[in-house]
Short mmCIF file of C-alpha atoms in Angstrom, two decimals:
data_model
loop_
_atom_site.label_atom_id
_atom_site.label_comp_id
_atom_site.label_asym_id
_atom_site.label_seq_id
_atom_site.Cartn_x
_atom_site.Cartn_y
_atom_site.Cartn_z
CA MET M 1 -13.85 5.82 27.02
CA LYS M 2 -10.53 4.52 28.33
CA THR M 3 -12.09 3.32 31.57
CA THR M 4 -14.81 1.41 29.70
CA PHE M 5 -12.25 -0.27 27.45
CA LYS M 6 -10.08 -1.39 30.37
CA ARG M 7 -13.03 -2.87 32.23
CA SER M 8 -14.43 -4.71 29.23
CA PHE M 9 -11.15 -5.98 27.79
CA PRO M 10 -10.76 -9.10 30.00
CA PHE M 11 -14.34 -10.10 29.18
CA ILE M 12 -13.75 -9.64 25.45
CA PHE M 13 -10.53 -11.62 25.74
CA LEU M 14 -12.37 -14.51 27.39
CA ILE M 15 -14.99 -14.50 24.66
CA ILE M 16 -12.27 -14.70 22.00
CA ILE M 17 -10.65 -17.63 23.80
CA PHE M 18 -14.00 -19.42 24.15
CA VAL M 19 -14.95 -19.00 20.49
CA SER M 20 -11.51 -20.13 19.37
CA CYS M 21 -11.60 -23.23 21.56
CA SER M 22 -15.10 -24.16 20.48
CA THR M 23 -14.40 -24.05 16.75
CA GLU M 24 -10.82 -25.28 16.35
CA VAL M 25 -9.42 -28.78 16.72
CA VAL M 26 -6.14 -29.00 18.61
CA ARG M 27 -3.72 -29.46 15.72
CA GLN M 28 -2.65 -33.06 15.30
CA HIS M 29 1.01 -33.79 14.71
CA GLN M 30 1.76 -34.61 11.11
CA GLU M 31 5.09 -35.27 9.52
CA PHE M 32 4.18 -33.68 6.17
CA GLN M 33 2.91 -30.44 4.65
CA SER M 34 -0.84 -30.08 4.25
CA GLU M 35 -2.08 -29.86 0.66
CA ILE M 36 -5.33 -28.98 -1.09
CA ASN M 37 -5.49 -30.05 -4.73
CA VAL M 38 -8.46 -29.37 -7.03
CA TYR M 39 -9.06 -31.13 -10.34
CA PHE M 40 -11.65 -30.76 -13.12
CA ASN M 41 -12.40 -33.31 -15.81
CA LYS M 42 -13.62 -30.65 -18.26
CA ASP M 43 -11.84 -27.56 -19.56
CA ALA M 44 -11.33 -24.25 -17.74
CA ASP M 45 -10.72 -20.62 -18.69
CA THR M 46 -7.23 -19.98 -17.33
CA SER M 47 -7.27 -16.37 -18.53
CA TYR M 48 -9.19 -15.77 -15.31
CA ALA M 49 -6.40 -17.33 -13.19
CA PHE M 50 -4.40 -15.51 -10.56
CA PRO M 51 -0.62 -15.64 -11.19
CA ASN M 52 0.71 -19.19 -10.70
CA ASN M 53 -2.83 -20.43 -9.95
CA LYS M 54 -4.01 -22.09 -13.14
CA ALA M 55 -6.70 -24.71 -12.61
CA LYS M 56 -5.86 -28.35 -13.28
CA PHE M 57 -8.39 -29.33 -15.95
CA ASN M 58 -9.02 -32.18 -18.41
CA ILE M 59 -7.73 -34.41 -15.62
CA ASN M 60 -8.29 -38.16 -15.48
CA PHE M 61 -9.70 -38.59 -11.96
CA GLU M 62 -9.24 -42.35 -12.05
CA GLU M 63 -5.51 -41.93 -12.56
CA VAL M 64 -5.30 -39.44 -9.67
CA LEU M 65 -7.09 -41.83 -7.31
CA ILE M 66 -5.11 -44.88 -8.44
CA ASN M 67 -1.91 -42.92 -7.85
CA ARG M 68 -2.95 -42.36 -4.23
CA ILE M 69 -4.00 -46.00 -3.85
CA GLU M 70 -0.64 -47.23 -5.15
CA LYS M 71 1.19 -45.06 -2.62
CA ALA M 72 -0.86 -46.21 0.38
CA THR M 73 1.21 -47.77 3.15
CA SER M 74 -1.36 -49.15 5.61
CA LYS M 75 -5.07 -48.71 4.92
CA ILE M 76 -7.67 -47.38 2.51
CA ASP M 77 -11.27 -46.61 3.45
CA VAL M 78 -13.79 -45.89 0.68
CA MET M 79 -17.41 -44.74 0.55
CA ALA M 80 -18.91 -44.94 -2.94
CA TYR M 81 -22.35 -44.47 -4.40
CA GLU M 82 -21.28 -46.56 -7.36
CA ILE M 83 -18.17 -48.20 -8.83
CA ASN M 84 -17.59 -49.91 -12.19
CA LEU M 85 -14.11 -48.84 -13.33
CA PRO M 86 -12.03 -51.99 -13.99
CA LYS M 87 -8.61 -50.35 -13.52
CA LEU M 88 -9.65 -48.81 -10.21
CA ILE M 89 -11.10 -52.10 -8.98
CA ASP M 90 -7.97 -53.99 -10.05
CA ALA M 91 -5.78 -51.45 -8.23
CA LEU M 92 -7.75 -51.97 -5.02
CA ILE M 93 -7.60 -55.77 -5.32
CA LYS M 94 -3.84 -55.61 -5.96
CA ARG M 95 -3.18 -53.45 -2.89
CA ALA M 96 -5.36 -55.70 -0.71
CA SER M 97 -3.26 -58.68 -1.86
CA GLU M 98 -0.15 -56.75 -0.80
CA GLY M 99 -1.39 -56.39 2.77
CA ILE M 100 -3.13 -53.00 2.65
CA GLN M 101 -6.33 -53.05 4.73
CA ILE M 102 -9.22 -51.95 2.51
CA ARG M 103 -12.71 -51.28 3.86
CA PHE M 104 -15.41 -50.31 1.40
CA ILE M 105 -18.91 -48.90 1.99
CA ILE M 106 -21.22 -49.06 -1.03
CA ASP M 107 -24.77 -47.98 -1.81
CA ALA M 108 -27.33 -50.73 -2.39
CA LYS M 109 -29.96 -50.31 -5.08
CA SER M 110 -33.53 -51.59 -5.41
CA HIS M 111 -34.06 -55.35 -5.18
CA ASP M 112 -37.24 -55.11 -7.24
CA GLU M 113 -36.14 -54.67 -10.84
CA SER M 114 -39.75 -54.22 -11.95
CA MET M 115 -39.79 -50.93 -10.02
CA VAL M 116 -36.81 -49.53 -11.96
CA GLU M 117 -37.89 -47.82 -15.18
CA ASP M 118 -34.43 -47.50 -16.74
CA THR M 119 -33.09 -50.91 -17.81
CA SER M 120 -29.57 -49.50 -18.07
CA THR M 121 -29.72 -48.79 -14.32
CA VAL M 122 -30.50 -52.47 -13.66
CA GLU M 123 -27.68 -53.56 -15.97
CA ARG M 124 -25.23 -51.23 -14.26
CA TYR M 125 -26.18 -52.45 -10.81
CA THR M 126 -25.78 -56.04 -11.96
CA GLN M 127 -22.32 -55.17 -13.29
CA MET M 128 -21.39 -53.48 -10.03
CA ARG M 129 -22.44 -56.53 -8.01
CA LEU M 130 -20.11 -58.67 -10.14
CA TYR M 131 -17.25 -56.25 -9.46
CA LEU M 132 -18.10 -56.19 -5.75
CA GLU M 133 -17.84 -59.98 -5.67
CA LYS M 134 -14.38 -59.77 -7.27
CA MET M 135 -13.38 -57.31 -4.55
CA SER M 136 -14.91 -59.53 -1.85
CA ARG M 137 -13.04 -62.60 -3.11
CA GLY M 138 -9.72 -60.83 -3.51
CA LYS M 139 -6.88 -61.93 -5.74
CA ASP M 140 -7.18 -65.60 -4.76
CA LEU M 141 -10.93 -65.56 -5.59
CA ILE M 142 -11.70 -67.18 -2.22
CA PRO M 143 -13.91 -65.22 0.19
CA GLY M 144 -12.89 -65.17 3.82
CA THR M 145 -9.13 -64.94 3.28
CA ASP M 146 -6.63 -62.21 4.16
CA ASP M 147 -6.57 -60.56 0.73
CA ASP M 148 -10.30 -59.76 0.69
CA ILE M 149 -11.65 -56.24 0.51
CA MET M 150 -14.16 -55.86 3.35
CA LEU M 151 -17.59 -54.61 2.22
CA LEU M 152 -20.66 -53.10 3.87
CA ALA M 153 -23.80 -51.48 2.43
CA ASP M 154 -26.80 -49.52 3.63
CA SER M 155 -29.00 -52.46 2.60
CA PRO M 156 -28.07 -56.09 1.73
CA ILE M 157 -26.61 -56.92 -1.69
CA PHE M 158 -26.86 -60.40 -3.22
CA THR M 159 -24.66 -62.27 -5.68
CA VAL M 160 -25.36 -62.37 -9.41
CA THR M 161 -26.36 -65.93 -10.32
CA ASP M 162 -26.25 -65.66 -14.13
CA THR M 163 -23.53 -68.13 -15.19
CA THR M 164 -22.85 -66.35 -18.48
CA LEU M 165 -22.12 -63.10 -16.69
CA ARG M 166 -20.05 -64.86 -14.05
CA LYS M 167 -17.87 -66.36 -16.77
CA LYS M 168 -17.54 -62.98 -18.49
CA TYR M 169 -16.27 -61.39 -15.30
CA LYS M 170 -13.98 -64.35 -14.50
CA LEU M 171 -15.81 -65.35 -11.35
CA PRO M 172 -16.27 -68.94 -10.18
CA ILE M 173 -19.42 -70.46 -11.61
CA SER M 174 -20.52 -71.51 -8.14
CA PHE M 175 -21.55 -68.84 -5.63
CA ASN M 176 -22.31 -71.31 -2.84
CA ASP M 177 -19.43 -69.98 -0.76
CA TYR M 178 -21.77 -67.07 0.02
CA GLU M 179 -24.51 -67.98 2.49
CA ASN M 180 -27.99 -68.58 1.11
CA VAL M 181 -30.33 -66.51 3.28
CA THR M 182 -33.84 -65.11 3.55
CA LEU M 183 -33.81 -61.61 4.99
CA LYS M 184 -36.50 -59.11 5.86
CA ILE M 185 -35.52 -55.99 3.93
CA GLY M 186 -37.92 -53.16 4.61
CA ASN M 187 -41.29 -54.92 4.63
CA LYS M 188 -40.35 -57.73 2.22
CA ASN M 189 -38.70 -61.11 2.66
CA ILE M 190 -35.95 -61.49 0.05
CA SER M 191 -33.82 -64.57 -0.57
CA GLY M 192 -30.42 -64.97 -2.15
CA HIS M 193 -26.73 -65.56 -1.55
CA LEU M 194 -25.61 -62.66 0.65
CA LEU M 195 -22.67 -60.85 -0.94
CA VAL M 196 -22.59 -57.63 1.11
CA ASP M 197 -24.00 -57.37 4.63
CA ALA M 198 -25.64 -54.15 5.83
CA GLU M 199 -26.85 -52.14 8.81
CA LEU M 200 -29.15 -54.27 10.91
CA LYS M 201 -32.35 -52.98 12.46
CA PRO M 202 -32.18 -53.00 16.28
CA GLY M 203 -33.36 -56.14 18.04
CA CYS M 204 -33.58 -58.37 14.96
CA SER M 205 -30.84 -60.61 13.56
CA ASP M 206 -32.13 -60.66 9.98
CA CYS M 207 -34.07 -57.37 9.61
CA TYR M 208 -32.64 -54.65 7.39
CA TYR M 209 -33.56 -51.24 6.04
CA SER M 210 -34.72 -50.90 2.45
CA PRO M 211 -32.33 -49.28 -0.05
CA GLY M 212 -34.55 -46.23 -0.48
CA ALA M 213 -32.14 -43.64 0.95
CA GLN M 214 -28.86 -43.24 -0.91
CA MET M 215 -25.34 -43.67 0.44
CA HIS M 216 -24.29 -40.93 -1.99
CA ASN M 217 -20.70 -40.23 -0.87
CA LYS M 218 -17.70 -40.44 -3.19
CA ILE M 219 -14.82 -40.57 -0.70
CA ALA M 220 -11.47 -42.28 -0.21
CA ILE M 221 -9.46 -41.88 3.02
CA ILE M 222 -5.89 -43.06 2.58
CA ASP M 223 -3.52 -43.76 5.50
CA THR M 224 -5.53 -41.27 7.60
CA GLN M 225 -3.63 -38.61 5.62
CA TRP M 226 -5.42 -38.02 2.35
CA VAL M 227 -9.11 -37.28 1.85
CA PHE M 228 -10.31 -37.66 -1.71
CA THR M 229 -13.84 -36.34 -2.31
CA GLY M 230 -16.03 -34.32 -4.68
CA SER M 231 -18.93 -34.83 -7.06
CA TRP M 232 -17.47 -37.69 -9.12
CA ASN M 233 -18.97 -41.16 -8.89
CA PHE M 234 -16.37 -43.87 -9.57
CA THR M 235 -18.01 -44.81 -12.86
CA ILE M 236 -17.46 -44.96 -16.59
CA THR M 237 -20.24 -42.43 -17.30
CA GLY M 238 -18.93 -40.16 -14.57
CA LEU M 239 -15.52 -39.79 -16.23
CA TYR M 240 -15.30 -41.28 -19.72
CA GLY M 241 -18.87 -41.45 -21.03
CA THR M 242 -18.90 -44.89 -22.64
CA GLU M 243 -16.79 -48.04 -22.51
CA LYS M 244 -15.35 -47.14 -25.91
CA ASP M 245 -14.39 -43.70 -24.60
CA MET M 246 -12.76 -45.40 -21.62
CA GLN M 247 -10.74 -47.67 -23.87
CA ASN M 248 -9.59 -44.64 -25.89
CA GLY M 249 -8.94 -42.48 -22.82
CA ASN M 250 -11.52 -39.86 -23.85
CA LEU M 251 -12.87 -37.77 -20.97
CA ASN M 252 -16.41 -37.45 -22.34
CA GLY M 253 -18.25 -38.18 -19.10
CA ASN M 254 -20.28 -35.99 -16.78
CA GLN M 255 -18.91 -32.61 -15.68
CA ASN M 256 -17.37 -33.09 -12.22
CA HIS M 257 -14.72 -31.94 -9.81
CA ILE M 258 -12.58 -33.67 -7.20
CA VAL M 259 -10.76 -32.24 -4.21
CA GLU M 260 -7.97 -34.11 -2.47
CA ILE M 261 -6.68 -32.81 0.83
CA ARG M 262 -3.69 -34.05 2.77
CA ASN M 263 -4.31 -33.24 6.41
CA ARG M 264 -4.57 -35.57 9.41
CA GLN M 265 -7.26 -33.55 11.19
CA LEU M 266 -9.57 -33.66 8.20
CA ALA M 267 -8.79 -37.32 7.51
CA SER M 268 -9.60 -38.18 11.14
CA ILE M 269 -12.96 -36.40 10.84
CA TYR M 270 -13.84 -38.35 7.70
CA LEU M 271 -12.62 -41.57 9.33
CA LYS M 272 -14.93 -41.00 12.29
CA GLU M 273 -17.88 -40.63 9.90
CA PHE M 274 -16.80 -43.79 8.06
CA GLU M 275 -16.51 -45.83 11.24
CA GLU M 276 -19.89 -44.69 12.53
CA MET M 277 -21.35 -46.22 9.39
CA TRP M 278 -18.97 -49.22 9.56
CA GLY M 279 -20.02 -50.00 13.12
CA GLY M 280 -16.56 -49.71 14.67
CA ASN M 281 -12.86 -49.47 13.91
CA ASN M 282 -12.17 -53.14 13.15
CA ARG M 283 -11.19 -54.56 9.76
CA LYS M 284 -14.56 -56.30 9.47
CA PRO M 285 -17.80 -54.31 9.67
CA ASN M 286 -20.23 -54.72 12.54
CA PRO M 287 -23.76 -54.59 11.09
CA THR M 288 -25.29 -54.49 14.60
CA PHE M 289 -23.59 -51.17 15.43
CA ALA M 290 -23.50 -49.71 11.90
CA ARG M 291 -25.47 -46.49 11.46
CA PHE M 292 -26.47 -44.97 8.12
CA ASN M 293 -28.50 -41.89 7.10
CA LYS M 294 -31.05 -40.82 9.77
CA ARG M 295 -29.61 -43.13 12.42
CA LYS M 296 -26.29 -41.24 12.47
CA THR M 297 -25.51 -38.51 14.99
CA ASP M 298 -23.76 -35.15 14.69
CA ASN M 299 -20.54 -36.35 16.30
CA THR M 300 -17.67 -34.87 14.27
CA GLN M 301 -15.66 -31.66 14.44
CA HIS M 302 -16.83 -29.21 11.78
CA ILE M 303 -14.30 -26.36 11.64
CA ILE M 304 -10.55 -26.76 11.25
CA ASN M 305 -7.63 -24.67 10.09
CA ILE M 306 -5.46 -25.98 7.26
CA ASP M 307 -2.37 -23.77 6.92
CA GLY M 308 -4.35 -20.60 7.55
CA ARG M 309 -7.40 -21.68 5.57
CA ARG M 310 -10.70 -22.13 7.37
CA VAL M 311 -12.27 -25.41 6.23
CA GLU M 312 -15.72 -26.60 7.33
CA VAL M 313 -16.86 -30.19 6.88
CA TYR M 314 -20.43 -31.47 7.25
CA PHE M 315 -22.18 -34.79 6.74
CA SER M 316 -25.80 -35.41 5.83
CA PRO M 317 -28.29 -35.98 7.21
CA SER M 318 -27.05 -35.55 10.78
CA ASP M 319 -25.50 -32.07 10.38
CA LYS M 320 -28.33 -30.09 8.70
CA VAL M 321 -25.95 -29.16 5.90
CA LEU M 322 -28.25 -26.92 3.88
CA ASP M 323 -28.82 -24.73 6.92
CA LYS M 324 -25.03 -24.36 7.13
CA ILE M 325 -24.89 -23.37 3.45
CA ILE M 326 -27.69 -20.85 3.92
CA ASN M 327 -25.92 -19.36 6.94
CA THR M 328 -22.70 -19.10 4.93
CA VAL M 329 -24.49 -17.30 2.08
CA GLU M 330 -26.18 -14.90 4.51
CA ARG M 331 -22.94 -14.17 6.32
CA GLU M 332 -20.31 -14.21 3.56
CA ALA M 333 -22.07 -13.27 0.30
CA ASN M 334 -21.80 -9.49 0.06
CA ARG M 335 -21.02 -9.16 -3.64
CA SER M 336 -21.63 -12.36 -5.58
CA VAL M 337 -22.69 -15.99 -5.78
CA TYR M 338 -21.88 -18.20 -8.77
CA PHE M 339 -23.02 -21.81 -8.91
CA THR M 340 -23.11 -24.98 -10.98
CA ILE M 341 -25.64 -27.54 -9.76
CA PHE M 342 -27.10 -30.87 -10.82
CA ALA M 343 -30.31 -30.67 -8.76
CA PHE M 344 -31.47 -27.61 -6.79
CA SER M 345 -34.86 -27.56 -5.07
CA TYR M 346 -34.31 -26.40 -1.48
CA GLN M 347 -36.63 -23.41 -1.12
CA ALA M 348 -34.91 -21.72 1.85
CA LEU M 349 -31.68 -21.52 -0.17
CA VAL M 350 -33.57 -20.13 -3.17
CA ASP M 351 -35.16 -17.54 -0.87
CA VAL M 352 -31.89 -16.27 0.59
CA LEU M 353 -30.50 -15.85 -2.92
CA LYS M 354 -33.67 -14.00 -3.99
CA VAL M 355 -33.24 -11.55 -1.11
CA LYS M 356 -29.62 -10.97 -2.10
CA TRP M 357 -30.67 -10.44 -5.73
CA GLU M 358 -33.84 -8.36 -5.40
CA GLY M 359 -34.54 -7.79 -1.70
CA SER M 360 -37.74 -9.85 -1.37
CA ILE M 361 -38.96 -13.44 -1.25
CA GLU M 362 -42.49 -12.54 -2.37
CA ASP M 363 -43.82 -13.81 -5.70
CA LEU M 364 -42.91 -11.44 -8.58
CA GLN M 365 -41.80 -8.72 -6.17
CA GLY M 366 -38.46 -7.09 -5.56
CA GLU M 367 -36.12 -4.38 -6.79
CA ARG M 368 -32.77 -5.21 -8.32
CA THR M 369 -29.81 -4.84 -5.96
CA ASN M 370 -26.10 -4.57 -6.81
CA PHE M 371 -25.58 -8.24 -5.98
CA ASP M 372 -24.11 -10.42 -8.76
CA LEU M 373 -25.69 -13.85 -9.22
CA LYS M 374 -24.93 -16.33 -12.01
CA GLY M 375 -25.77 -20.01 -12.23
CA ILE M 376 -25.85 -23.09 -14.43
CA PHE M 377 -28.32 -25.95 -13.95
CA ASP M 378 -28.08 -29.42 -15.40
CA ALA M 379 -30.48 -29.64 -18.34
CA THR M 380 -32.15 -32.77 -16.88
CA PHE M 381 -33.95 -30.77 -14.21
CA TRP M 382 -34.22 -27.35 -15.86
CA ASN M 383 -37.96 -27.72 -16.54
CA GLN M 384 -38.94 -29.77 -13.47
CA TRP M 385 -41.69 -27.93 -11.55
CA TRP M 386 -39.79 -28.24 -8.25
CA SER M 387 -36.46 -26.97 -9.58
CA ALA M 388 -35.11 -23.59 -8.42
CA SER M 389 -34.64 -22.79 -12.11
CA ILE M 390 -38.43 -22.32 -12.55
CA ASN M 391 -38.88 -19.60 -9.93
CA MET M 392 -35.53 -17.96 -10.70
CA THR M 393 -36.51 -17.49 -14.34
CA GLY M 394 -39.98 -16.17 -13.50
CA ARG M 395 -41.81 -19.11 -15.05
CA THR M 396 -45.09 -20.45 -13.66
CA PRO M 397 -44.58 -23.99 -12.33
CA LYS M 398 -46.96 -26.74 -13.37
CA GLN M 399 -47.77 -27.35 -9.73
CA THR M 400 -46.71 -26.18 -6.27
CA SER M 401 -46.40 -27.69 -2.82
CA GLU M 402 -45.70 -26.58 0.73
CA LEU M 403 -42.01 -27.25 0.15
CA HIS M 404 -42.04 -25.67 -3.31
CA PRO M 405 -44.33 -22.61 -3.33
CA MET M 406 -44.68 -20.17 -6.22
CA ARG M 407 -42.05 -17.51 -5.53
CA ARG M 408 -41.15 -16.31 -8.98
CA TRP M 409 -38.37 -13.80 -9.35
CA LYS M 410 -39.33 -10.43 -10.79
CA ASN M 411 -35.84 -9.65 -12.08
CA ILE M 412 -34.55 -12.69 -13.95
CA PRO M 413 -30.87 -13.37 -13.21
CA PRO M 414 -28.39 -14.87 -15.70
CA VAL M 415 -29.02 -18.53 -14.89
CA TYR M 416 -29.00 -21.12 -17.65
CA ARG M 417 -29.29 -24.81 -18.39
CA ASP M 418 -26.03 -26.43 -19.39
CA ARG M 419 -25.27 -27.57 -22.94
CA ASP M 420 -22.82 -30.35 -22.16
CA SER M 421 -23.27 -33.60 -24.05
CA ARG M 422 -23.67 -35.36 -20.70
CA LYS M 423 -24.67 -34.31 -17.19
CA LEU M 424 -23.50 -31.22 -15.35
CA HIS M 425 -22.97 -33.15 -12.15
CA ALA M 426 -21.14 -30.68 -9.87
CA LYS M 427 -22.60 -29.17 -6.73
CA THR M 428 -20.48 -26.03 -6.46
CA MET M 429 -21.09 -22.55 -5.08
CA ILE M 430 -18.51 -19.72 -5.17
CA ILE M 431 -19.18 -16.87 -2.73
CA ASP M 432 -17.55 -13.45 -3.21
CA GLU M 433 -14.81 -15.28 -5.15
CA GLY M 434 -13.24 -16.21 -1.82
CA VAL M 435 -15.31 -19.09 -0.42
CA VAL M 436 -16.23 -22.27 -2.26
CA ILE M 437 -18.80 -24.94 -1.32
CA VAL M 438 -18.22 -28.39 -2.84
CA GLY M 439 -19.07 -32.03 -2.24
CA SER M 440 -21.46 -34.86 -3.04
CA ALA M 441 -24.76 -33.29 -1.95
CA ASN M 442 -27.30 -31.75 -4.28
CA TRP M 443 -29.25 -28.84 -2.79
CA SER M 444 -32.45 -30.78 -2.15
CA GLU M 445 -34.60 -31.91 0.75
CA ASN M 446 -33.77 -35.55 0.03
CA ALA M 447 -30.00 -35.00 0.07
CA ASP M 448 -30.24 -32.99 3.27
CA ALA M 449 -32.66 -35.18 5.24
CA ASN M 450 -32.14 -38.73 3.96
CA ASN M 451 -28.93 -39.40 2.06
CA ASP M 452 -25.42 -39.99 3.36
CA GLU M 453 -23.48 -37.04 1.90
CA ASN M 454 -20.47 -34.85 2.61
CA THR M 455 -19.92 -31.13 2.02
CA LEU M 456 -16.81 -28.96 2.34
CA ILE M 457 -16.77 -25.17 2.71
CA ILE M 458 -13.29 -23.86 1.92
CA TYR M 459 -12.32 -20.27 2.70
CA ASP M 460 -9.47 -19.55 0.30
CA ARG M 461 -9.40 -17.08 -2.60
CA PHE M 462 -6.89 -19.16 -4.58
CA ILE M 463 -8.99 -22.33 -4.37
CA ALA M 464 -12.08 -20.27 -5.21
CA ASN M 465 -10.22 -18.77 -8.17
CA GLN M 466 -9.59 -22.25 -9.60
CA PHE M 467 -13.31 -22.99 -9.38
CA MET M 468 -13.97 -19.59 -11.01
CA GLN M 469 -11.83 -20.59 -14.00
CA GLU M 470 -13.92 -23.72 -14.50
CA PHE M 471 -17.16 -21.81 -13.92
CA ARG M 472 -16.25 -19.16 -16.50
CA LYS M 473 -15.66 -21.83 -19.11
CA ARG M 474 -19.02 -23.42 -18.42
#
């Protein structure tokens, strides 16, 4: 036995060195302590807290982000699915006027309003375009000057031409300082005054991708130190609920979380993702070299160590994020999984949870194990035929597909639809109360294969405990 150990030890040692080198970034020098801060905009059950580990709840996310923006010393990079918060926009414009470089990637919506069923969605996009123009013009209201916020989108965005709205938002009546163009977007030629340029198709100077896939991130990278991310869109509905609630400071919006992490390694990883989409590291975007959704590559480090905590970071669709989540559940979930989710349809993830729960993926088959599973779904999708909630609760779906077969659970777990007045918008999984999965991505084929998303897997029982406090309250 001794002889075998002595002969094999150098080989084992080399394996350990190889694994370590392949999964860890060489630690970057930083002149500050790393931090991981978690915030919830709804209440939490702190009776479940570890000593000195109470969750920060009923928090105004906008104030947290503005605080970071006000303390920025050099640059701010933002990726947002949506933005319509006046105070946040004013804070960005103010910092740009003070010499802070601000680059902003935004999601474009459909150009064909007749294809959008919800008129409020059209109104909100119109409002956002007005705010984007304010950001593009900067404090002096003149585009092309030093105080402008630089903008890029996944598909072109045009100015709002309605003079009444332009007056309401204190924009110049004329929009002729933005070029009047005709662009081929998808398969259609669309004309207008170009407000936000976008990723160009290769080999064509005026050909763009349609806005079908979503740039769904909600990220701010500040001074390549802070990463601010989570499930919260930078919107009134996402935090306050209504404009009246916003004016009164009432946090009646969607249920969300944010995570802000101060660490140069992580910030550099997020910055690399940003600049792949931006088309370079310059102040102005380069639409020729910009790459969104399926055109991106898996080119970032994924595993780092933050003060003894293992943190994994993945971006959709290049990194096959749902496979990483499934692998984490298979490997780490020995006792329990608790989740809160807006949309959940990815069958392979449902299957791995079914095996944990009742030892089988077959329809209406399985014997109850000792595994503990609890979950909350947003009510919007609770009854959708493709939702994981249908099979988990043993109901017969209205239809099936290759991606969504009938695999009803024999032993129904305690999973429920939420009863919040607005959306349960988080995408959170807590594994064995020691690992937490968070981010912008819903657990769906579309989020995994098409959208620009980010996901963090944090191995830390204290961080997980804070999410447990919020989960218990839900």
